[in-house]
CSV table of C-alpha atoms in Angstrom, one decimal:
chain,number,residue,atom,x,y,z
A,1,UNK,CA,-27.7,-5.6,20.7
A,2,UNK,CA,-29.3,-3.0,22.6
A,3,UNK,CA,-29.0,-2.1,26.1
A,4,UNK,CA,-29.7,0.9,28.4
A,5,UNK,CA,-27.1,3.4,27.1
A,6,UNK,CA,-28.1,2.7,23.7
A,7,UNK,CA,-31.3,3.1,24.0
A,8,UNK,CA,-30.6,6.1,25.5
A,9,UNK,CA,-28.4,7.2,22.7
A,10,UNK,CA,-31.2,6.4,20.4
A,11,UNK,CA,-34.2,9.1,22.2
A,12,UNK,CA,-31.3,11.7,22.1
A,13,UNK,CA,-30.6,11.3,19.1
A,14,UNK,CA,-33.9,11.5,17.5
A,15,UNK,CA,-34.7,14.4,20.1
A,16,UNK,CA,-31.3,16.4,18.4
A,17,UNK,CA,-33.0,15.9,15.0
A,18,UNK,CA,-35.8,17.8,16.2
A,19,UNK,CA,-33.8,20.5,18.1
A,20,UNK,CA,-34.6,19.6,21.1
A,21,UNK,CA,-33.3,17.7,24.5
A,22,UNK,CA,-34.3,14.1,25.4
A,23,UNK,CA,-34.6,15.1,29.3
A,24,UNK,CA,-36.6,12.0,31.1
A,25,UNK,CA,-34.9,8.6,32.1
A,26,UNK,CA,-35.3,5.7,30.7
A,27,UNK,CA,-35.1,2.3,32.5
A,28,UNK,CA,-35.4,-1.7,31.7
A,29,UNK,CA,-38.8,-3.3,33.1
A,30,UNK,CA,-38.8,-7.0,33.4
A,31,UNK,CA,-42.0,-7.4,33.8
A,32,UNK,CA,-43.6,-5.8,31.2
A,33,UNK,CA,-44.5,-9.0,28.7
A,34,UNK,CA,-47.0,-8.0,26.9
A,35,UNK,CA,-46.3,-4.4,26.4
A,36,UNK,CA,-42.5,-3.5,24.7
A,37,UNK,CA,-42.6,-0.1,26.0
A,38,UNK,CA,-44.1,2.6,27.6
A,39,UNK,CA,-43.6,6.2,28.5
A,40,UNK,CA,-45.1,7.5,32.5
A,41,UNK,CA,-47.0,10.8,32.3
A,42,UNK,CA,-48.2,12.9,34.7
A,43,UNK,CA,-50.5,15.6,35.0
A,44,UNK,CA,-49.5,19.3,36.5
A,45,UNK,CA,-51.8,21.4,36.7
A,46,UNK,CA,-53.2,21.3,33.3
A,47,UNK,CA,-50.9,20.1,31.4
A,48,UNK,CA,-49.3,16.8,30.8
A,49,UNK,CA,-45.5,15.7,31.5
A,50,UNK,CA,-43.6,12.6,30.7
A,51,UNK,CA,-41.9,11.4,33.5
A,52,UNK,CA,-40.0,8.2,32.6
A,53,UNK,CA,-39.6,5.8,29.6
A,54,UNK,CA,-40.0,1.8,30.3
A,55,UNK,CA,-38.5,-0.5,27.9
A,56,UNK,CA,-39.1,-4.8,28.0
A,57,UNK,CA,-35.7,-7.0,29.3
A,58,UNK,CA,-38.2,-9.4,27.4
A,59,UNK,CA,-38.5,-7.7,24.4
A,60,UNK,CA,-34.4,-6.5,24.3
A,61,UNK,CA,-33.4,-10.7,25.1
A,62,UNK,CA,-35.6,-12.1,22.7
A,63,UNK,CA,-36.2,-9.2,19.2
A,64,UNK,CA,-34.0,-8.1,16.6
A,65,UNK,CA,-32.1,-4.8,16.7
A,66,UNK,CA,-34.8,-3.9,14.2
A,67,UNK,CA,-37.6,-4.5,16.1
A,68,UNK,CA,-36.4,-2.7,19.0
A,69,UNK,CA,-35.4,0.3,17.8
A,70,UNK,CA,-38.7,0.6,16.2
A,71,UNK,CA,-40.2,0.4,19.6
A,72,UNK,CA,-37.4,2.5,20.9
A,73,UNK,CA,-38.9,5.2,18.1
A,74,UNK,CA,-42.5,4.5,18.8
A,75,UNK,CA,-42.0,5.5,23.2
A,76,UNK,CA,-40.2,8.1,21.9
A,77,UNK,CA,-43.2,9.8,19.6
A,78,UNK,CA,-45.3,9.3,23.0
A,79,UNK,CA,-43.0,11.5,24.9
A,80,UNK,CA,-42.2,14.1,22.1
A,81,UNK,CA,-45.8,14.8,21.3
A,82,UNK,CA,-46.6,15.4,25.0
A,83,UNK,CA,-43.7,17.0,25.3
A,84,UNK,CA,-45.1,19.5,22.3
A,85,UNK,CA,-48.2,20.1,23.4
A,86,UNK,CA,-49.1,19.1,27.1
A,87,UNK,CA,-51.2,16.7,26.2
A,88,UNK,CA,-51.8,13.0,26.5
A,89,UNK,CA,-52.9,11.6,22.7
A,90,UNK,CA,-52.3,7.9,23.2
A,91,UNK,CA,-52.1,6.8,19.4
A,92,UNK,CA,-54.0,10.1,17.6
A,93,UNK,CA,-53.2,11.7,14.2
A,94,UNK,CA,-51.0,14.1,16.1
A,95,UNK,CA,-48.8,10.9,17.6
A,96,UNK,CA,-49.1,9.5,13.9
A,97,UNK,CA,-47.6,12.9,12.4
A,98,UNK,CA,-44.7,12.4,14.9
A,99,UNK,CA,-44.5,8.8,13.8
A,100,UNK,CA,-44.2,9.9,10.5
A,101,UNK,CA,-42.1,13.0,11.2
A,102,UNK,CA,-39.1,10.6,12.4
A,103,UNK,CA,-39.5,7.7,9.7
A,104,UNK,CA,-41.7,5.3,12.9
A,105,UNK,CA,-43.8,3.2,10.8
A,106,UNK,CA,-45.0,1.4,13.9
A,107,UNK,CA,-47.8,3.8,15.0
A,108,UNK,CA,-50.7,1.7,16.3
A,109,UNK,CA,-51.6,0.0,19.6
A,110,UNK,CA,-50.4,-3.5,18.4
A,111,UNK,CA,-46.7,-4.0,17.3
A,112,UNK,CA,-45.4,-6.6,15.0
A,113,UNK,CA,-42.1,-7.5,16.4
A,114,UNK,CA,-39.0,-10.0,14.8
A,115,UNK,CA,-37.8,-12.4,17.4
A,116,UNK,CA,-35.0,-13.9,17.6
A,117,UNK,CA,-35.7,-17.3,19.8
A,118,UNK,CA,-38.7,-19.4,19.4
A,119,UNK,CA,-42.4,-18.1,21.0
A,120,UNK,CA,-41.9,-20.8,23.4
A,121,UNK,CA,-38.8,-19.9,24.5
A,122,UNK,CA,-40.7,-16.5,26.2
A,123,UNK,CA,-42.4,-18.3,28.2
A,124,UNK,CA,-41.2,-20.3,31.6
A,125,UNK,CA,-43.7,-23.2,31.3
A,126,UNK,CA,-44.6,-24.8,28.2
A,127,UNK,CA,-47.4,-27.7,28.3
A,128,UNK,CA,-46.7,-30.4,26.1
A,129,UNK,CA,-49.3,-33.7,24.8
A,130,UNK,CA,-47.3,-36.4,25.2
A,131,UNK,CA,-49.8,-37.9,22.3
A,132,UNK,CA,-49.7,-36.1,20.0
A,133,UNK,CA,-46.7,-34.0,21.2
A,134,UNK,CA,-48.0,-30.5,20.0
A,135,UNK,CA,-47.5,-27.4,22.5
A,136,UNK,CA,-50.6,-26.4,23.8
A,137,UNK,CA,-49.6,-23.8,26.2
A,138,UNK,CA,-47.4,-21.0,27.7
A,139,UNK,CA,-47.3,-19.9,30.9
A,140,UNK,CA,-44.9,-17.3,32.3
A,141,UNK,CA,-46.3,-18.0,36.4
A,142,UNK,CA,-46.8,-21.5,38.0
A,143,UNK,CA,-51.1,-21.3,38.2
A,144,UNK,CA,-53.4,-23.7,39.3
A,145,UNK,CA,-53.8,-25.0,35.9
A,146,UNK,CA,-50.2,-26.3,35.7
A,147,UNK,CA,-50.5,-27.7,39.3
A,148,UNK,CA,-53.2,-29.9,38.5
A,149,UNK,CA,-52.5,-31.1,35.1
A,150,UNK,CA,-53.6,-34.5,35.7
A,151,UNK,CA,-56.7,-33.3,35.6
A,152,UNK,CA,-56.8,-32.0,32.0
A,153,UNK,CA,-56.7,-33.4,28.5
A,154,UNK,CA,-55.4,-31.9,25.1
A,155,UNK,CA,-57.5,-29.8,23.0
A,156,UNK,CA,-56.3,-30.8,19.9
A,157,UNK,CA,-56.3,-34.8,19.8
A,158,UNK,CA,-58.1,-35.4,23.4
A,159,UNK,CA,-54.5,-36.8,24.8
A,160,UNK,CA,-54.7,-36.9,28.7
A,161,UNK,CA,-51.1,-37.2,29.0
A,162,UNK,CA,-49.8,-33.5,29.4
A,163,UNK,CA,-45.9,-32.7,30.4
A,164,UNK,CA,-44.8,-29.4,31.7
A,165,UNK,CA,-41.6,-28.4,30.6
A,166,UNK,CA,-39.5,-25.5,32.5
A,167,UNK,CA,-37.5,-23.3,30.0
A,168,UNK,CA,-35.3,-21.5,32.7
């Protein structure tokens, strides 16, 4: 299982195999949900510098070692490209040839990621037809919609019995 000082152990150790330092912090975010990752940069003067790198609690809680480390390796192309050439290049050939350079097949926008607990289970709220007892919905924040769900009916079978569950 991953945790901070792992992950940690992971950027310098990929940074080593390139002869270099890993030299920005990394810290745990737990509310990034939809994003598993991310890497701060900043411009000085003209050239860009990675400040910080932002890893899920979500994503660490709920994937497999696998899947994490692969997003572990993806941040870390982000930062090592800037770090090579002072520039920002988002998910360009020269972030792929990085990608590639360290073995990081995961070098798109969109990750596919292993999880270990059900896809309900990353969300606080689930809504529930107590008709035909399907999930219709995830919520991670209380909303308007799950305060008034007297007032709604099920997509799938036109039930207008809806229970909210709480996961946590």
């Amino acid at each position: 299982m991953y945790d901070i000082n792992k992950i940690e152990a992971r950027c310098k150790e990929l940074s080593a195999a390139v002869g270099d330092t890993f030299d920005i912090p990394v810290q745990l975010n737990g509310r990034l949900t939809r994003t598993l990752g991310r890497v701060h940069q900043e411009k000085k003067g003209e050239k860009w510098h990675s400040v910080k790198m932002e890893i899920s609690k979500a994503l660490l809680a709920t994937a497999t070692d696998e899947s994490v480390r692969s997003v572990i390796d993806h941040e870390w192309a982000h930062y090592y490209v800037t770090k090579l050439t002072g520039e920002s290049h988002g998910h360009d050939a020269e972030f792929k040839k990085v990608c590639a350079m360290i073995g990081c097949t995961n070098d798109g926008v969109v990750t596919k990621v292993e999880r270990t607990v059900a896809d309900s289970a990353m969300y606080k709220y689930v809504v529930r037809c107590d008709s035909c007892g399907k999930e219709i919905g995830y919520y991670t924040r209380m909303c308007n919609t799950l305060k008034n769900l007297d007032h709604c009916s099920c997509k799938l079978c036109g039930g207008e019995s809806l229970s909210l569950v709480q996961n946590w």
